[in-house]
Short mmCIF file of N, CA and C in Angstrom, two decimals:
data_model
loop_
_atom_site.label_atom_id
_atom_site.label_comp_id
_atom_site.label_asym_id
_atom_site.label_seq_id
_atom_site.Cartn_x
_atom_site.Cartn_y
_atom_site.Cartn_z
N MET B 1144 76.47 -40.45 124.38
CA MET B 1144 77.59 -40.97 125.17
C MET B 1144 78.31 -39.81 125.81
N ARG B 1145 78.58 -39.93 127.11
CA ARG B 1145 79.27 -38.86 127.83
C ARG B 1145 80.78 -39.06 127.77
N VAL B 1146 81.50 -37.98 127.46
CA VAL B 1146 82.95 -38.00 127.41
C VAL B 1146 83.51 -37.79 128.81
N PRO B 1147 84.43 -38.64 129.28
CA PRO B 1147 84.99 -38.47 130.62
C PRO B 1147 85.73 -37.14 130.72
N ARG B 1148 85.61 -36.48 131.86
CA ARG B 1148 86.26 -35.21 132.05
C ARG B 1148 87.64 -35.44 132.66
N SER B 1149 88.64 -34.75 132.12
CA SER B 1149 89.99 -34.88 132.64
C SER B 1149 90.46 -33.55 133.27
N ASP B 1150 91.19 -33.65 134.34
CA ASP B 1150 91.68 -32.45 134.97
C ASP B 1150 93.14 -32.17 134.68
N THR B 1151 93.63 -32.71 133.57
CA THR B 1151 94.99 -32.42 133.12
C THR B 1151 94.97 -31.58 131.87
N ALA B 1152 96.14 -31.17 131.45
CA ALA B 1152 96.24 -30.27 130.32
C ALA B 1152 96.19 -31.02 128.97
N ALA B 1153 96.11 -32.32 128.98
CA ALA B 1153 96.06 -33.16 127.76
C ALA B 1153 97.25 -32.83 126.89
N VAL B 1154 98.42 -32.83 127.48
CA VAL B 1154 99.64 -32.57 126.75
C VAL B 1154 100.05 -33.82 125.98
N TRP B 1155 100.26 -33.67 124.69
CA TRP B 1155 100.66 -34.80 123.89
C TRP B 1155 102.14 -34.93 123.74
N LEU B 1156 102.88 -33.88 124.05
CA LEU B 1156 104.34 -33.90 123.99
C LEU B 1156 104.85 -32.95 125.13
N PRO B 1157 105.65 -33.50 126.06
CA PRO B 1157 106.15 -32.64 127.18
C PRO B 1157 106.96 -31.45 126.62
N PRO B 1158 106.79 -30.29 127.18
CA PRO B 1158 107.44 -29.08 126.71
C PRO B 1158 108.97 -29.20 126.51
N PRO B 1159 109.75 -29.85 127.40
CA PRO B 1159 111.19 -30.00 127.12
C PRO B 1159 111.46 -30.77 125.84
N LEU B 1160 110.66 -31.82 125.61
CA LEU B 1160 110.84 -32.58 124.38
C LEU B 1160 110.43 -31.74 123.16
N LEU B 1161 109.41 -30.98 123.30
CA LEU B 1161 108.99 -30.11 122.15
C LEU B 1161 110.11 -29.09 121.87
N ALA B 1162 110.72 -28.55 122.91
CA ALA B 1162 111.83 -27.60 122.69
C ALA B 1162 112.99 -28.28 122.04
N ALA B 1163 113.32 -29.55 122.42
CA ALA B 1163 114.41 -30.27 121.80
C ALA B 1163 114.15 -30.58 120.34
N VAL B 1164 112.89 -30.95 120.02
CA VAL B 1164 112.52 -31.19 118.60
C VAL B 1164 112.64 -29.91 117.80
N THR B 1165 112.17 -28.80 118.37
CA THR B 1165 112.28 -27.51 117.68
C THR B 1165 113.74 -27.13 117.39
N LEU B 1166 114.58 -27.34 118.39
CA LEU B 1166 116.02 -27.06 118.27
C LEU B 1166 116.62 -27.96 117.15
N ALA B 1167 116.30 -29.23 117.17
CA ALA B 1167 116.81 -30.15 116.16
C ALA B 1167 116.37 -29.76 114.75
N VAL B 1168 115.12 -29.40 114.60
CA VAL B 1168 114.61 -28.94 113.28
C VAL B 1168 115.35 -27.68 112.85
N GLY B 1169 115.54 -26.75 113.75
CA GLY B 1169 116.26 -25.51 113.45
C GLY B 1169 117.67 -25.77 113.02
N LEU B 1170 118.37 -26.66 113.74
CA LEU B 1170 119.74 -27.03 113.38
C LEU B 1170 119.80 -27.70 111.99
N LEU B 1171 118.81 -28.56 111.74
CA LEU B 1171 118.76 -29.24 110.44
C LEU B 1171 118.55 -28.22 109.31
N LEU B 1172 117.62 -27.30 109.51
CA LEU B 1172 117.36 -26.29 108.52
C LEU B 1172 118.59 -25.36 108.30
N ASP B 1173 119.28 -25.07 109.40
CA ASP B 1173 120.50 -24.23 109.27
C ASP B 1173 121.57 -24.98 108.48
N TRP B 1174 121.67 -26.29 108.68
CA TRP B 1174 122.62 -27.10 107.94
C TRP B 1174 122.27 -27.21 106.50
N LEU B 1175 120.97 -27.36 106.19
CA LEU B 1175 120.52 -27.50 104.80
C LEU B 1175 120.54 -26.15 104.07
N PHE B 1176 120.14 -25.10 104.73
CA PHE B 1176 120.04 -23.78 104.16
C PHE B 1176 120.77 -22.74 105.00
N PRO B 1177 122.08 -22.72 104.99
CA PRO B 1177 122.80 -21.79 105.91
C PRO B 1177 122.53 -20.33 105.52
N VAL B 1178 122.42 -19.53 106.55
CA VAL B 1178 122.15 -18.08 106.34
C VAL B 1178 123.33 -17.37 106.94
N PHE B 1179 124.00 -16.51 106.11
CA PHE B 1179 125.17 -15.83 106.57
C PHE B 1179 124.91 -14.33 106.90
N VAL B 1180 123.66 -13.96 107.04
CA VAL B 1180 123.33 -12.56 107.31
C VAL B 1180 123.91 -12.12 108.63
N LEU B 1181 123.78 -12.92 109.67
CA LEU B 1181 124.29 -12.48 110.99
C LEU B 1181 125.83 -12.40 111.00
N THR B 1182 126.49 -13.22 110.22
CA THR B 1182 127.95 -13.13 110.22
C THR B 1182 128.43 -11.84 109.51
N VAL B 1183 127.64 -11.32 108.65
CA VAL B 1183 128.00 -10.08 107.95
C VAL B 1183 127.64 -8.85 108.82
N LEU B 1184 126.48 -8.95 109.49
CA LEU B 1184 125.99 -7.78 110.25
C LEU B 1184 126.61 -7.65 111.63
N LEU B 1185 126.90 -8.78 112.30
CA LEU B 1185 127.35 -8.75 113.71
C LEU B 1185 128.66 -9.48 113.85
N THR B 1186 129.53 -9.00 114.73
CA THR B 1186 130.79 -9.68 115.00
C THR B 1186 130.51 -10.90 115.82
N HIS B 1187 131.48 -11.79 115.89
CA HIS B 1187 131.33 -13.06 116.65
C HIS B 1187 131.03 -12.78 118.13
N SER B 1188 131.80 -11.86 118.73
CA SER B 1188 131.58 -11.55 120.15
C SER B 1188 130.19 -10.95 120.38
N THR B 1189 129.72 -10.16 119.46
CA THR B 1189 128.37 -9.55 119.60
C THR B 1189 127.29 -10.66 119.53
N ARG B 1190 127.46 -11.55 118.63
CA ARG B 1190 126.50 -12.68 118.52
C ARG B 1190 126.50 -13.56 119.76
N ILE B 1191 127.69 -13.82 120.31
CA ILE B 1191 127.79 -14.60 121.57
C ILE B 1191 127.09 -13.86 122.70
N ALA B 1192 127.39 -12.57 122.85
CA ALA B 1192 126.75 -11.75 123.88
C ALA B 1192 125.20 -11.72 123.73
N LEU B 1193 124.74 -11.56 122.51
CA LEU B 1193 123.32 -11.57 122.27
C LEU B 1193 122.68 -12.90 122.60
N GLY B 1194 123.33 -13.98 122.24
CA GLY B 1194 122.84 -15.30 122.57
C GLY B 1194 122.79 -15.54 124.05
N LEU B 1195 123.82 -15.14 124.79
CA LEU B 1195 123.86 -15.32 126.22
C LEU B 1195 122.75 -14.44 126.87
N LEU B 1196 122.52 -13.29 126.36
CA LEU B 1196 121.44 -12.40 126.91
C LEU B 1196 120.13 -13.05 126.72
N LEU B 1197 119.86 -13.61 125.53
CA LEU B 1197 118.54 -14.26 125.27
C LEU B 1197 118.39 -15.54 126.13
N MET B 1198 119.46 -16.30 126.32
CA MET B 1198 119.36 -17.48 127.13
C MET B 1198 119.13 -17.13 128.61
N THR B 1199 119.78 -16.09 129.07
CA THR B 1199 119.58 -15.65 130.43
C THR B 1199 118.13 -15.18 130.66
N ALA B 1200 117.61 -14.46 129.71
CA ALA B 1200 116.19 -13.99 129.80
C ALA B 1200 115.23 -15.20 129.81
N GLY B 1201 115.51 -16.20 129.02
CA GLY B 1201 114.68 -17.39 128.99
C GLY B 1201 114.70 -18.15 130.27
N VAL B 1202 115.89 -18.29 130.86
CA VAL B 1202 116.01 -19.02 132.15
C VAL B 1202 115.32 -18.21 133.25
N ALA B 1203 115.47 -16.89 133.25
CA ALA B 1203 114.84 -16.06 134.25
C ALA B 1203 113.29 -16.16 134.16
N LEU B 1204 112.79 -16.18 132.93
CA LEU B 1204 111.35 -16.32 132.72
C LEU B 1204 110.87 -17.68 133.25
N ALA B 1205 111.61 -18.72 132.98
CA ALA B 1205 111.24 -20.07 133.45
C ALA B 1205 111.21 -20.14 134.96
N ILE B 1206 112.21 -19.49 135.63
CA ILE B 1206 112.26 -19.48 137.10
C ILE B 1206 111.05 -18.73 137.67
N VAL B 1207 110.76 -17.59 137.13
CA VAL B 1207 109.62 -16.77 137.60
C VAL B 1207 108.30 -17.57 137.45
N ALA B 1208 108.16 -18.28 136.33
CA ALA B 1208 106.95 -19.03 136.07
C ALA B 1208 106.87 -20.21 137.03
N GLU B 1209 107.94 -20.90 137.25
CA GLU B 1209 107.91 -22.06 138.15
C GLU B 1209 107.62 -21.64 139.58
N ARG B 1210 108.18 -20.51 140.02
CA ARG B 1210 107.88 -20.01 141.36
C ARG B 1210 106.43 -19.67 141.53
N GLN B 1211 105.82 -19.12 140.52
CA GLN B 1211 104.39 -18.81 140.54
C GLN B 1211 103.57 -20.06 140.77
N PHE B 1212 103.92 -21.15 140.07
CA PHE B 1212 103.25 -22.42 140.24
C PHE B 1212 103.42 -22.96 141.66
N HIS B 1213 104.60 -22.84 142.20
CA HIS B 1213 104.84 -23.34 143.56
C HIS B 1213 104.08 -22.54 144.59
N ARG B 1214 103.93 -21.21 144.36
CA ARG B 1214 103.17 -20.37 145.28
C ARG B 1214 101.70 -20.81 145.26
N LEU B 1215 101.20 -21.17 144.11
CA LEU B 1215 99.81 -21.60 144.00
C LEU B 1215 99.58 -23.05 144.45
N GLY B 1216 100.67 -23.81 144.65
CA GLY B 1216 100.55 -25.18 145.09
C GLY B 1216 100.13 -26.12 143.94
N THR B 1217 100.39 -25.75 142.72
CA THR B 1217 100.03 -26.59 141.57
C THR B 1217 101.33 -27.18 140.97
N PRO B 1218 101.29 -28.37 140.49
CA PRO B 1218 102.51 -29.00 139.96
C PRO B 1218 102.92 -28.36 138.65
N VAL B 1219 104.24 -28.34 138.42
CA VAL B 1219 104.81 -27.76 137.19
C VAL B 1219 104.61 -28.67 136.02
N PRO B 1220 104.84 -30.01 136.14
CA PRO B 1220 104.70 -30.90 134.98
C PRO B 1220 103.24 -30.86 134.50
N PRO B 1221 103.04 -30.63 133.20
CA PRO B 1221 101.69 -30.47 132.65
C PRO B 1221 100.87 -31.77 132.61
N TRP B 1222 101.46 -32.90 132.84
CA TRP B 1222 100.72 -34.19 132.82
C TRP B 1222 100.15 -34.50 134.19
N LYS B 1223 100.49 -33.70 135.21
CA LYS B 1223 99.89 -33.91 136.54
C LYS B 1223 98.64 -33.08 136.70
N PRO B 1224 97.70 -33.49 137.54
CA PRO B 1224 96.45 -32.75 137.68
C PRO B 1224 96.71 -31.34 138.22
N THR B 1225 96.01 -30.38 137.64
CA THR B 1225 96.07 -29.00 137.98
C THR B 1225 95.39 -28.73 139.33
N GLN B 1226 96.00 -27.97 140.23
CA GLN B 1226 95.41 -27.66 141.51
C GLN B 1226 94.84 -26.27 141.54
N ALA B 1227 95.45 -25.32 140.73
CA ALA B 1227 94.97 -23.95 140.70
C ALA B 1227 95.32 -23.38 139.33
N LEU B 1228 94.56 -22.43 138.91
CA LEU B 1228 94.78 -21.74 137.65
C LEU B 1228 95.63 -20.53 137.88
N ALA B 1229 96.80 -20.44 137.21
CA ALA B 1229 97.74 -19.35 137.36
C ALA B 1229 97.27 -18.21 136.46
N THR B 1230 96.81 -17.10 137.04
CA THR B 1230 96.38 -15.94 136.28
C THR B 1230 97.07 -14.67 136.68
N GLY B 1231 97.88 -14.70 137.74
CA GLY B 1231 98.62 -13.54 138.20
C GLY B 1231 100.07 -13.63 137.87
N GLY B 1232 100.87 -12.67 138.32
CA GLY B 1232 102.30 -12.70 138.06
C GLY B 1232 102.59 -12.68 136.62
N ILE B 1233 103.54 -13.47 136.18
CA ILE B 1233 103.94 -13.56 134.79
C ILE B 1233 102.76 -14.07 133.92
N TYR B 1234 101.87 -14.85 134.55
CA TYR B 1234 100.77 -15.44 133.76
C TYR B 1234 99.63 -14.44 133.50
N ALA B 1235 99.77 -13.24 134.02
CA ALA B 1235 98.81 -12.19 133.65
C ALA B 1235 99.19 -11.67 132.21
N TYR B 1236 100.38 -11.96 131.78
CA TYR B 1236 100.85 -11.49 130.45
C TYR B 1236 101.02 -12.60 129.41
N VAL B 1237 101.38 -13.81 129.88
CA VAL B 1237 101.61 -14.92 128.97
C VAL B 1237 100.78 -16.07 129.40
N ARG B 1238 100.54 -17.01 128.51
CA ARG B 1238 99.74 -18.20 128.86
C ARG B 1238 100.57 -19.48 128.86
N ASN B 1239 101.69 -19.51 128.12
CA ASN B 1239 102.46 -20.75 128.01
C ASN B 1239 103.86 -20.58 128.58
#
């Protein structure tokens, strides 16, 4: 029996939903098992600055990745058919 070929990524959970689930699990674990290491090692303003820096880096990475997809003419949503394989730019270093 021949298996039909699909030209999609076969994503079972959209990445934004996967990120939301990961965040929810992290918050639940923090509530169940609080860790006070960062409050002892870093001041509140340092933790806020570090968090903002990491969020800015994440948003910048997402923008660079999305622009690469648009340059190739392939859709960003993983459930849509792929038009081209991204192997240059940021995708020369990361896959996801």
